Amino acid sequence: MPDEVKWTFPGATAAILPSLRTLCGNDEGKLKTTDNGNGSFDCVCLVPATNAPAGSSSTTAASGADSAPTSSSAIVSSMIAATATPTNFDYNEHLIPLKSGHSISKGWTSWTGHEPKGVTWHWTAGKTIESCRELLGGPDAKRKGEASAHYCVGRSYDEGVDIYVGLENRSWHAGVEQKLRWDGKGSNSHTKGSRSTIGVETVNVGYARSGFPAKSDWIEVADTNCKWVMKVQPWTDEQMNMMIDVGKRIIARWPQIRVRDHHGHHDICPGYKSDVGGFDFARLLRGIYDDDSIFDVWTPLQSVESRQRALIELGYDLGKWADDGHWGDYSAKALEDFQRDSNSTVIGYWTTFTNWAVYDAFEVKGLSLSNLSN
Ligand SMILES: [Zn+2]
């Protein structure tokens, strides 16, 4: 076996460049990229033989001949196999059969251009990956015919990651009471979450309640209604690393999914679902996209007071109550006015889409979100 094999990836998107870098053993000299100027790159990788999956289309570097990959999906599949296989945790398949009566639908529909439009992140509200698997995974899931997800990410490397539905098919992870779609616009029956986005469960008990008392490190965050402040169990470091790996797999297969296409279940079903309030989207997305410049639009807007301060900064009148932390009629009206003025869906709930709209409005005014928290 040669030490290195040479792979060519014509028309690679920017999203898979990090994976190609990994494929080359993070040796910049082994990856040559030519910018095609249309968002795609022609790439030549010298891949250590140990990284090259069996049966991949490749030739030796010494021969000087470029490989001629036969199909882009085969390239991506072998690339995922080569780069995303973790060394410290396992992906465990508990696939739901693609048959009627199960919580799975074949393919992506024409309503979304035959591709998923985003990723919806969830919490399980339970303690272990086994409890999630019992409910959602395999042929005998307790919620067969009702609900599922593509992945479930455990809290430790020992738990690993479960796969219930492949990325070519739809899982039933959202839909009931869905008000908004992946881009924050109003949803209809054809674009609801289970028809348009990939669903990832994360093992997390959710908010403190009877039987699940808050600990000192739990995250305080206002719900989308801005009236109820939850205390949410933090996600673990190992879990974060696994979530980043799952995200990289998703965008390697579906590179059109960008930073703003990630949201929580609570963002598309506000007022009905609270998962995943308090989620560290910034850390997750910086990891998935290898981009530390992704702005944290979530943490500065977690409290009722900071949301009120943001509206005041943007010129809305909160009366004498200002940023008192109580979401009354003035705050509610200001939020709806802001949503109208920013061409957002006027819904009266504070979602990830609101965070991005505030961030954009602050940018226009030369303000910084970082100054809101105190
Ligand atoms: Zn959920």
mmCIF file of C-alpha atoms and ligand atoms in Angstrom:
data_model
loop_
_atom_site.group_PDB
_atom_site.id
_atom_site.type_symbol
_atom_site.label_atom_id
_atom_site.label_comp_id
_atom_site.label_asym_id
_atom_site.label_seq_id
_atom_site.Cartn_x
_atom_site.Cartn_y
_atom_site.Cartn_z
ATOM 1 C CA MET A 1 0.000 0.000 0.000
ATOM 2 C CA PRO A 2 1.409 3.446 -0.899
ATOM 3 C CA ASP A 3 1.973 5.983 1.880
ATOM 4 C CA GLU A 4 -0.265 8.545 0.255
ATOM 5 C CA VAL A 5 -3.095 8.562 -2.208
ATOM 6 C CA LYS A 6 -4.108 11.520 -4.318
ATOM 7 C CA TRP A 7 -7.744 12.520 -4.427
ATOM 8 C CA THR A 8 -9.352 15.247 -6.486
ATOM 9 C CA PHE A 9 -12.564 16.987 -5.439
ATOM 10 C CA PRO A 10 -13.771 19.189 -8.284
ATOM 11 C CA GLY A 11 -16.334 21.810 -7.255
ATOM 12 C CA ALA A 12 -16.039 21.285 -3.500
ATOM 13 C CA THR A 13 -18.024 23.790 -1.421
ATOM 14 C CA ALA A 14 -16.410 25.891 1.301
ATOM 15 C CA ALA A 15 -18.324 23.926 3.930
ATOM 16 C CA ILE A 16 -16.415 20.742 3.238
ATOM 17 C CA LEU A 17 -12.954 22.356 3.180
ATOM 18 C CA PRO A 18 -12.481 21.676 6.927
ATOM 19 C CA SER A 19 -13.233 18.009 6.277
ATOM 20 C CA LEU A 20 -10.746 17.953 3.409
ATOM 21 C CA ARG A 21 -8.139 19.514 5.689
ATOM 22 C CA THR A 22 -8.754 16.765 8.230
ATOM 23 C CA LEU A 23 -8.553 14.212 5.458
ATOM 24 C CA CYS A 24 -5.065 15.532 4.635
ATOM 25 C CA GLY A 25 -3.954 15.080 8.233
ATOM 26 C CA ASN A 26 -4.177 18.868 8.840
ATOM 27 C CA ASP A 27 -1.068 19.372 6.717
ATOM 28 C CA GLU A 28 -1.732 22.550 4.689
ATOM 29 C CA GLY A 29 0.931 21.550 2.167
ATOM 30 C CA LYS A 30 -1.073 18.469 1.243
ATOM 31 C CA LEU A 31 -4.218 20.333 0.214
ATOM 32 C CA LYS A 32 -4.249 22.446 -2.947
ATOM 33 C CA THR A 33 -7.365 24.519 -3.547
ATOM 34 C CA THR A 34 -8.295 26.616 -6.563
ATOM 35 C CA ASP A 35 -11.070 29.140 -6.000
ATOM 36 C CA ASN A 36 -13.537 28.900 -8.879
ATOM 37 C CA GLY A 37 -15.045 32.245 -7.877
ATOM 38 C CA ASN A 38 -18.575 30.861 -7.658
ATOM 39 C CA GLY A 39 -18.400 29.556 -4.103
ATOM 40 C CA SER A 40 -16.790 26.290 -5.161
ATOM 41 C CA PHE A 41 -13.207 25.087 -5.094
ATOM 42 C CA ASP A 42 -11.291 22.505 -7.066
ATOM 43 C CA CYS A 43 -9.269 20.588 -4.514
ATOM 44 C CA VAL A 44 -6.434 18.127 -4.719
ATOM 45 C CA CYS A 45 -5.648 16.212 -1.542
ATOM 46 C CA LEU A 46 -2.656 14.093 -0.733
ATOM 47 C CA VAL A 47 -4.263 11.774 1.761
ATOM 48 C CA PRO A 48 -2.320 9.584 4.183
ATOM 49 C CA ALA A 49 -3.169 6.021 3.177
ATOM 50 C CA THR A 50 -4.479 5.348 6.666
ATOM 51 C CA ASN A 51 -7.196 7.963 6.075
ATOM 52 C CA ALA A 52 -8.313 6.546 2.759
ATOM 53 C CA PRO A 53 -11.342 4.286 3.027
ATOM 54 C CA ALA A 54 -11.258 0.976 1.210
ATOM 55 C CA GLY A 55 -12.730 0.991 -2.256
ATOM 56 C CA SER A 56 -12.406 4.735 -2.726
ATOM 57 C CA SER A 57 -11.542 6.099 -6.102
ATOM 58 C CA SER A 58 -7.894 7.079 -5.864
ATOM 59 C CA THR A 59 -4.464 6.685 -7.360
ATOM 60 C CA THR A 60 -1.036 6.938 -5.834
ATOM 61 C CA ALA A 61 0.677 10.289 -5.549
ATOM 62 C CA ALA A 62 3.821 8.822 -7.030
ATOM 63 C CA SER A 63 2.096 7.971 -10.289
ATOM 64 C CA GLY A 64 1.205 11.628 -10.754
ATOM 65 C CA ALA A 65 -2.194 10.750 -12.166
ATOM 66 C CA ASP A 66 -5.291 12.434 -10.830
ATOM 67 C CA SER A 67 -8.093 10.249 -9.687
ATOM 68 C CA ALA A 68 -11.366 10.504 -11.542
ATOM 69 C CA PRO A 69 -14.190 10.256 -9.023
ATOM 70 C CA THR A 70 -17.307 8.839 -10.564
ATOM 71 C CA SER A 71 -20.021 10.602 -8.603
ATOM 72 C CA SER A 72 -20.031 13.449 -6.138
ATOM 73 C CA SER A 73 -22.270 11.617 -3.677
ATOM 74 C CA ALA A 74 -19.832 8.707 -3.634
ATOM 75 C CA ILE A 75 -17.032 11.167 -2.917
ATOM 76 C CA VAL A 76 -18.942 12.800 -0.097
ATOM 77 C CA SER A 77 -19.909 9.442 1.387
ATOM 78 C CA SER A 78 -16.357 8.169 1.346
ATOM 79 C CA MET A 79 -15.157 11.524 2.657
ATOM 80 C CA ILE A 80 -17.571 11.329 5.565
ATOM 81 C CA ALA A 81 -16.437 7.791 6.233
ATOM 82 C CA ALA A 82 -12.824 8.939 6.141
ATOM 83 C CA THR A 83 -13.100 12.077 8.224
ATOM 84 C CA ALA A 84 -16.034 11.862 10.565
ATOM 85 C CA THR A 85 -15.341 8.509 12.143
ATOM 86 C CA PRO A 86 -14.549 9.453 15.711
ATOM 87 C CA THR A 87 -11.854 7.778 17.718
ATOM 88 C CA ASN A 88 -13.307 8.391 21.153
ATOM 89 C CA PHE A 89 -17.001 7.584 20.761
ATOM 90 C CA ASP A 90 -19.255 5.462 18.586
ATOM 91 C CA TYR A 91 -22.149 6.097 16.287
ATOM 92 C CA ASN A 92 -24.692 3.369 17.024
ATOM 93 C CA GLU A 93 -27.315 2.600 14.410
ATOM 94 C CA HIS A 94 -30.821 1.907 15.680
ATOM 95 C CA LEU A 95 -32.462 2.618 12.368
ATOM 96 C CA ILE A 96 -36.199 2.974 12.014
ATOM 97 C CA PRO A 97 -37.478 0.793 9.137
ATOM 98 C CA LEU A 98 -38.542 2.771 6.087
ATOM 99 C CA LYS A 99 -42.074 1.370 6.153
ATOM 100 C CA SER A 100 -45.513 2.747 6.804
ATOM 101 C CA GLY A 101 -46.530 2.826 10.454
ATOM 102 C CA HIS A 102 -43.084 4.082 11.493
ATOM 103 C CA SER A 103 -42.017 7.675 12.232
ATOM 104 C CA ILE A 104 -40.051 8.156 9.027
ATOM 105 C CA SER A 105 -40.740 9.535 5.549
ATOM 106 C CA LYS A 106 -38.783 8.779 2.411
ATOM 107 C CA GLY A 107 -36.687 11.544 0.841
ATOM 108 C CA TRP A 108 -37.024 15.341 0.951
ATOM 109 C CA THR A 109 -39.970 16.861 -0.854
ATOM 110 C CA SER A 110 -40.230 19.275 -3.771
ATOM 111 C CA TRP A 111 -41.524 21.874 -1.252
ATOM 112 C CA THR A 112 -37.947 22.249 -0.020
ATOM 113 C CA GLY A 113 -36.177 21.575 -3.319
ATOM 114 C CA HIS A 114 -35.562 17.933 -2.334
ATOM 115 C CA GLU A 115 -33.140 18.932 0.400
ATOM 116 C CA PRO A 116 -33.306 19.721 4.139
ATOM 117 C CA LYS A 117 -33.369 23.435 4.903
ATOM 118 C CA GLY A 118 -31.902 23.463 8.389
ATOM 119 C CA VAL A 119 -31.210 21.644 11.634
ATOM 120 C CA THR A 120 -33.608 21.624 14.586
ATOM 121 C CA TRP A 121 -31.917 20.915 17.933
ATOM 122 C CA HIS A 122 -33.905 19.321 20.773
ATOM 123 C CA TRP A 123 -33.506 18.110 24.333
ATOM 124 C CA THR A 124 -34.869 14.711 25.353
ATOM 125 C CA ALA A 125 -36.154 15.840 28.795
ATOM 126 C CA GLY A 126 -34.705 12.526 30.032
ATOM 127 C CA LYS A 127 -31.514 11.359 31.710
ATOM 128 C CA THR A 128 -30.028 8.701 29.416
ATOM 129 C CA ILE A 129 -29.645 7.830 25.763
ATOM 130 C CA GLU A 130 -31.332 4.480 26.457
ATOM 131 C CA SER A 131 -34.543 6.231 27.449
ATOM 132 C CA CYS A 132 -34.494 8.199 24.197
ATOM 133 C CA ARG A 133 -33.730 5.057 22.174
ATOM 134 C CA GLU A 134 -36.673 3.217 23.756
ATOM 135 C CA LEU A 135 -39.013 5.999 22.722
ATOM 136 C CA LEU A 136 -37.679 6.852 19.269
ATOM 137 C CA GLY A 137 -35.197 4.303 17.915
ATOM 138 C CA GLY A 138 -35.354 1.057 15.955
ATOM 139 C CA PRO A 139 -38.311 -1.004 14.733
ATOM 140 C CA ASP A 140 -40.053 -1.237 18.125
ATOM 141 C CA ALA A 141 -39.930 2.389 19.276
ATOM 142 C CA LYS A 142 -42.598 3.237 21.840
ATOM 143 C CA ARG A 143 -43.480 6.341 19.826
ATOM 144 C CA LYS A 144 -43.654 4.392 16.565
ATOM 145 C CA GLY A 145 -45.878 6.300 14.174
ATOM 146 C CA GLU A 146 -45.745 9.445 16.344
ATOM 147 C CA ALA A 147 -42.254 10.894 16.691
ATOM 148 C CA SER A 148 -38.582 10.317 15.908
ATOM 149 C CA ALA A 149 -35.317 12.155 15.200
ATOM 150 C CA HIS A 150 -32.296 11.687 12.965
ATOM 151 C CA TYR A 151 -29.782 11.520 15.817
ATOM 152 C CA CYS A 152 -29.633 11.443 19.590
ATOM 153 C CA VAL A 153 -26.422 12.713 21.201
ATOM 154 C CA GLY A 154 -25.565 11.220 24.613
ATOM 155 C CA ARG A 155 -24.048 13.092 27.541
ATOM 156 C CA SER A 156 -20.745 11.185 27.479
ATOM 157 C CA TYR A 157 -18.467 9.420 24.991
ATOM 158 C CA ASP A 158 -19.631 6.194 26.669
ATOM 159 C CA GLU A 159 -23.189 6.915 25.565
ATOM 160 C CA GLY A 160 -22.054 8.019 22.113
ATOM 161 C CA VAL A 161 -24.465 9.010 19.366
ATOM 162 C CA ASP A 162 -27.528 7.082 18.160
ATOM 163 C CA ILE A 163 -28.657 7.196 14.535
ATOM 164 C CA TYR A 164 -32.376 6.563 13.987
ATOM 165 C CA VAL A 165 -32.927 8.025 10.514
ATOM 166 C CA GLY A 166 -30.403 8.551 7.699
ATOM 167 C CA LEU A 167 -29.788 12.001 6.240
ATOM 168 C CA GLU A 168 -31.538 11.095 2.973
ATOM 169 C CA ASN A 169 -34.887 10.688 4.738
ATOM 170 C CA ARG A 170 -37.132 12.712 7.030
ATOM 171 C CA SER A 171 -37.603 12.030 10.717
ATOM 172 C CA TRP A 172 -40.718 13.141 12.577
ATOM 173 C CA HIS A 173 -39.158 15.487 15.102
ATOM 174 C CA ALA A 174 -41.399 18.553 14.944
ATOM 175 C CA GLY A 175 -44.659 19.569 13.414
ATOM 176 C CA VAL A 176 -47.354 19.746 16.059
ATOM 177 C CA GLU A 177 -48.086 23.398 16.895
ATOM 178 C CA GLN A 178 -45.359 24.576 14.544
ATOM 179 C CA LYS A 179 -45.667 28.290 13.839
ATOM 180 C CA LEU A 180 -42.403 29.140 12.093
ATOM 181 C CA ARG A 181 -40.274 27.375 9.527
ATOM 182 C CA TRP A 182 -36.481 27.125 9.262
ATOM 183 C CA ASP A 183 -36.014 30.761 8.202
ATOM 184 C CA GLY A 184 -38.436 32.283 10.711
ATOM 185 C CA LYS A 185 -41.215 32.747 8.163
ATOM 186 C CA GLY A 186 -44.686 31.400 8.831
ATOM 187 C CA SER A 187 -45.003 27.646 8.437
ATOM 188 C CA ASN A 188 -47.559 25.633 6.514
ATOM 189 C CA SER A 189 -48.269 21.913 6.437
ATOM 190 C CA HIS A 190 -45.710 21.385 3.680
ATOM 191 C CA THR A 191 -42.827 23.168 5.362
ATOM 192 C CA LYS A 192 -43.195 22.127 8.987
ATOM 193 C CA GLY A 193 -40.058 20.930 10.743
ATOM 194 C CA SER A 194 -40.331 17.214 10.175
ATOM 195 C CA ARG A 195 -40.743 17.878 6.472
ATOM 196 C CA SER A 196 -38.028 20.481 6.092
ATOM 197 C CA THR A 197 -35.253 20.084 8.683
ATOM 198 C CA ILE A 198 -32.949 17.505 10.232
ATOM 199 C CA GLY A 199 -33.805 16.764 13.872
ATOM 200 C CA VAL A 200 -31.126 16.165 16.513
ATOM 201 C CA GLU A 201 -32.027 15.141 20.058
ATOM 202 C CA THR A 202 -29.556 15.818 22.878
ATOM 203 C CA VAL A 203 -29.785 13.984 26.194
ATOM 204 C CA ASN A 204 -30.654 16.693 28.702
ATOM 205 C CA VAL A 205 -33.354 16.772 31.378
ATOM 206 C CA GLY A 206 -34.319 20.287 30.283
ATOM 207 C CA TYR A 207 -35.580 22.829 32.795
ATOM 208 C CA ALA A 208 -35.632 22.410 36.565
ATOM 209 C CA ARG A 209 -38.906 21.053 37.889
ATOM 210 C CA SER A 210 -40.252 18.639 40.462
ATOM 211 C CA GLY A 211 -37.850 15.682 40.567
ATOM 212 C CA PHE A 212 -35.184 17.634 38.635
ATOM 213 C CA PRO A 213 -33.907 20.355 40.997
ATOM 214 C CA ALA A 214 -31.552 22.987 39.552
ATOM 215 C CA LYS A 215 -27.866 22.882 40.467
ATOM 216 C CA SER A 216 -25.628 25.918 40.836
ATOM 217 C CA ASP A 217 -24.258 25.686 37.283
ATOM 218 C CA TRP A 218 -27.650 25.499 35.541
ATOM 219 C CA ILE A 219 -28.364 28.106 32.876
ATOM 220 C CA GLU A 220 -30.930 30.821 33.573
ATOM 221 C CA VAL A 221 -32.821 31.749 30.429
ATOM 222 C CA ALA A 222 -36.147 33.358 29.604
ATOM 223 C CA ASP A 223 -38.588 31.291 27.551
ATOM 224 C CA THR A 224 -39.809 32.573 24.183
ATOM 225 C CA ASN A 225 -42.828 34.167 25.928
ATOM 226 C CA CYS A 226 -40.397 36.389 27.916
ATOM 227 C CA LYS A 227 -42.498 35.749 31.027
ATOM 228 C CA TRP A 228 -41.147 32.490 32.362
ATOM 229 C CA VAL A 229 -37.485 32.197 33.369
ATOM 230 C CA MET A 230 -36.213 28.608 33.265
ATOM 231 C CA LYS A 231 -33.150 27.006 34.800
ATOM 232 C CA VAL A 232 -31.728 24.543 32.284
ATOM 233 C CA GLN A 233 -29.256 21.693 32.745
ATOM 234 C CA PRO A 234 -25.957 22.483 30.980
ATOM 235 C CA TRP A 235 -24.725 20.259 28.156
ATOM 236 C CA THR A 236 -21.402 18.467 28.845
ATOM 237 C CA ASP A 237 -18.081 19.088 27.067
ATOM 238 C CA GLU A 238 -18.029 15.550 25.636
ATOM 239 C CA GLN A 239 -21.584 16.050 24.426
ATOM 240 C CA MET A 240 -20.625 19.352 22.787
ATOM 241 C CA ASN A 241 -17.765 17.632 20.930
ATOM 242 C CA MET A 242 -20.146 14.934 19.709
ATOM 243 C CA MET A 243 -22.750 17.522 18.671
ATOM 244 C CA ILE A 244 -20.063 19.326 16.660
ATOM 245 C CA ASP A 245 -19.153 16.031 14.979
ATOM 246 C CA VAL A 246 -22.811 15.361 14.151
ATOM 247 C CA GLY A 247 -23.104 18.893 12.735
ATOM 248 C CA LYS A 248 -20.018 18.349 10.567
ATOM 249 C CA ARG A 249 -21.527 15.131 9.206
ATOM 250 C CA ILE A 250 -24.736 16.956 8.389
ATOM 251 C CA ILE A 251 -23.071 19.814 6.510
ATOM 252 C CA ALA A 252 -20.683 17.459 4.714
ATOM 253 C CA ARG A 253 -23.775 15.810 3.234
ATOM 254 C CA TRP A 254 -25.937 18.957 2.985
ATOM 255 C CA PRO A 255 -23.507 21.910 2.640
ATOM 256 C CA GLN A 256 -26.311 24.361 1.820
ATOM 257 C CA ILE A 257 -27.192 24.390 5.544
ATOM 258 C CA ARG A 258 -25.540 27.519 6.924
ATOM 259 C CA VAL A 259 -25.137 29.100 10.363
ATOM 260 C CA ARG A 260 -28.542 30.802 10.474
ATOM 261 C CA ASP A 261 -30.298 27.591 9.444
ATOM 262 C CA HIS A 262 -29.757 26.117 12.928
ATOM 263 C CA HIS A 263 -32.438 26.675 15.566
ATOM 264 C CA GLY A 264 -34.137 25.011 18.512
ATOM 265 C CA HIS A 265 -37.487 23.249 18.663
ATOM 266 C CA HIS A 266 -38.693 26.225 20.751
ATOM 267 C CA ASP A 267 -37.822 28.610 17.908
ATOM 268 C CA ILE A 268 -40.193 26.981 15.432
ATOM 269 C CA CYS A 269 -42.837 26.007 18.028
ATOM 270 C CA PRO A 270 -42.693 29.023 20.392
ATOM 271 C CA GLY A 271 -45.272 28.983 23.152
ATOM 272 C CA TYR A 272 -45.587 25.202 22.802
ATOM 273 C CA LYS A 273 -42.022 23.884 23.200
ATOM 274 C CA SER A 274 -39.179 25.164 25.388
ATOM 275 C CA ASP A 275 -36.336 22.999 24.064
ATOM 276 C CA VAL A 276 -33.582 24.043 23.614
ATOM 277 C CA GLY A 277 -33.605 27.252 25.666
ATOM 278 C CA GLY A 278 -30.135 28.076 27.003
ATOM 279 C CA PHE A 279 -28.397 25.974 24.322
ATOM 280 C CA ASP A 280 -24.845 27.115 23.525
ATOM 281 C CA PHE A 281 -25.451 27.660 19.814
ATOM 282 C CA ALA A 282 -22.400 29.913 19.460
ATOM 283 C CA ARG A 283 -19.931 27.279 20.682
ATOM 284 C CA LEU A 284 -21.653 24.574 18.647
ATOM 285 C CA LEU A 285 -21.708 26.549 15.392
ATOM 286 C CA ARG A 286 -18.142 27.823 15.795
ATOM 287 C CA GLY A 287 -17.131 24.160 16.074
ATOM 288 C CA ILE A 288 -19.218 22.899 13.181
ATOM 289 C CA TYR A 289 -18.123 25.643 10.780
ATOM 290 C CA ASP A 290 -14.568 26.073 12.155
ATOM 291 C CA ASP A 291 -15.241 29.796 12.449
ATOM 292 C CA ASP A 292 -14.577 31.572 15.751
ATOM 293 C CA SER A 293 -15.947 34.819 14.340
ATOM 294 C CA ILE A 294 -19.555 33.556 14.487
ATOM 295 C CA PHE A 295 -21.239 36.033 16.819
ATOM 296 C CA ASP A 296 -22.980 34.828 19.973
ATOM 297 C CA VAL A 297 -26.455 36.315 19.458
ATOM 298 C CA TRP A 298 -27.981 34.058 22.129
ATOM 299 C CA THR A 299 -26.243 34.686 25.476
ATOM 300 C CA PRO A 300 -26.591 38.507 25.483
ATOM 301 C CA LEU A 301 -30.361 38.141 24.920
ATOM 302 C CA GLN A 302 -31.134 35.377 27.432
ATOM 303 C CA SER A 303 -32.707 37.550 30.121
ATOM 304 C CA VAL A 304 -35.969 39.491 30.013
ATOM 305 C CA GLU A 305 -34.086 42.649 31.043
ATOM 306 C CA SER A 306 -31.556 42.398 28.195
ATOM 307 C CA ARG A 307 -34.364 41.845 25.671
ATOM 308 C CA GLN A 308 -36.069 44.982 26.995
ATOM 309 C CA ARG A 309 -32.788 46.921 26.825
ATOM 310 C CA ALA A 310 -32.307 45.811 23.207
ATOM 311 C CA LEU A 311 -35.742 47.158 22.274
ATOM 312 C CA ILE A 312 -35.042 50.456 24.071
ATOM 313 C CA GLU A 313 -31.670 50.780 22.272
ATOM 314 C CA LEU A 314 -33.530 50.315 19.001
ATOM 315 C CA GLY A 315 -35.843 53.208 19.852
ATOM 316 C CA TYR A 316 -38.962 51.450 21.132
ATOM 317 C CA ASP A 317 -40.943 52.950 23.998
ATOM 318 C CA LEU A 318 -41.186 50.766 27.076
ATOM 319 C CA GLY A 319 -42.706 53.554 29.145
ATOM 320 C CA LYS A 320 -41.727 54.119 32.735
ATOM 321 C CA TRP A 321 -41.226 50.376 33.221
ATOM 322 C CA ALA A 322 -38.190 50.249 30.910
ATOM 323 C CA ASP A 323 -35.981 47.201 31.582
ATOM 324 C CA ASP A 324 -37.695 46.136 34.808
ATOM 325 C CA GLY A 325 -37.655 42.430 33.910
ATOM 326 C CA HIS A 326 -41.442 42.141 33.764
ATOM 327 C CA TRP A 327 -42.844 41.550 30.297
ATOM 328 C CA GLY A 328 -45.937 43.741 30.203
ATOM 329 C CA ASP A 329 -48.063 45.318 27.489
ATOM 330 C CA TYR A 330 -45.416 47.884 26.488
ATOM 331 C CA SER A 331 -42.747 45.208 26.041
ATOM 332 C CA ALA A 332 -45.136 42.977 24.105
ATOM 333 C CA LYS A 333 -46.141 45.819 21.789
ATOM 334 C CA ALA A 334 -42.517 46.916 21.286
ATOM 335 C CA LEU A 335 -41.528 43.376 20.279
ATOM 336 C CA GLU A 336 -44.377 43.137 17.776
ATOM 337 C CA ASP A 337 -43.506 46.578 16.384
ATOM 338 C CA PHE A 338 -39.862 45.537 16.037
ATOM 339 C CA GLN A 339 -40.857 42.319 14.278
ATOM 340 C CA ARG A 340 -43.019 44.334 11.873
ATOM 341 C CA ASP A 341 -40.305 46.959 11.277
ATOM 342 C CA SER A 342 -37.632 44.317 10.657
ATOM 343 C CA ASN A 343 -39.797 42.338 8.213
ATOM 344 C CA SER A 344 -39.882 39.405 10.614
ATOM 345 C CA THR A 345 -42.968 37.314 11.244
ATOM 346 C CA VAL A 346 -45.055 39.260 13.779
ATOM 347 C CA ILE A 347 -45.575 36.571 16.365
ATOM 348 C CA GLY A 348 -44.898 38.139 19.769
ATOM 349 C CA TYR A 349 -42.441 35.425 20.828
ATOM 350 C CA TRP A 350 -38.700 35.953 21.247
ATOM 351 C CA THR A 351 -36.859 33.337 19.160
ATOM 352 C CA THR A 352 -33.443 32.750 17.615
ATOM 353 C CA PHE A 353 -34.836 34.543 14.560
ATOM 354 C CA THR A 354 -35.498 37.577 16.787
ATOM 355 C CA ASN A 355 -31.914 37.409 18.073
ATOM 356 C CA TRP A 356 -30.583 37.552 14.512
ATOM 357 C CA ALA A 357 -32.959 40.404 13.599
ATOM 358 C CA VAL A 358 -31.783 42.368 16.664
ATOM 359 C CA TYR A 359 -28.156 41.637 15.766
ATOM 360 C CA ASP A 360 -28.736 42.921 12.220
ATOM 361 C CA ALA A 361 -30.541 46.051 13.470
ATOM 362 C CA PHE A 362 -27.715 46.723 15.949
ATOM 363 C CA GLU A 363 -25.151 46.365 13.142
ATOM 364 C CA VAL A 364 -26.981 49.015 11.101
ATOM 365 C CA LYS A 365 -26.912 51.381 14.090
ATOM 366 C CA GLY A 366 -23.303 50.596 14.974
ATOM 367 C CA LEU A 367 -24.339 49.147 18.349
ATOM 368 C CA SER A 368 -22.951 46.058 20.047
ATOM 369 C CA LEU A 369 -24.998 43.269 21.593
ATOM 370 C CA SER A 370 -22.175 42.596 24.032
ATOM 371 C CA ASN A 371 -23.061 45.770 25.957
ATOM 372 C CA LEU A 372 -26.554 44.526 26.807
ATOM 373 C CA SER A 373 -25.757 42.038 29.537
ATOM 374 C CA ASN A 374 -24.863 43.300 32.958
HETATM 375 ZN ZN ZN B 1 -38.101 18.899 20.877
#
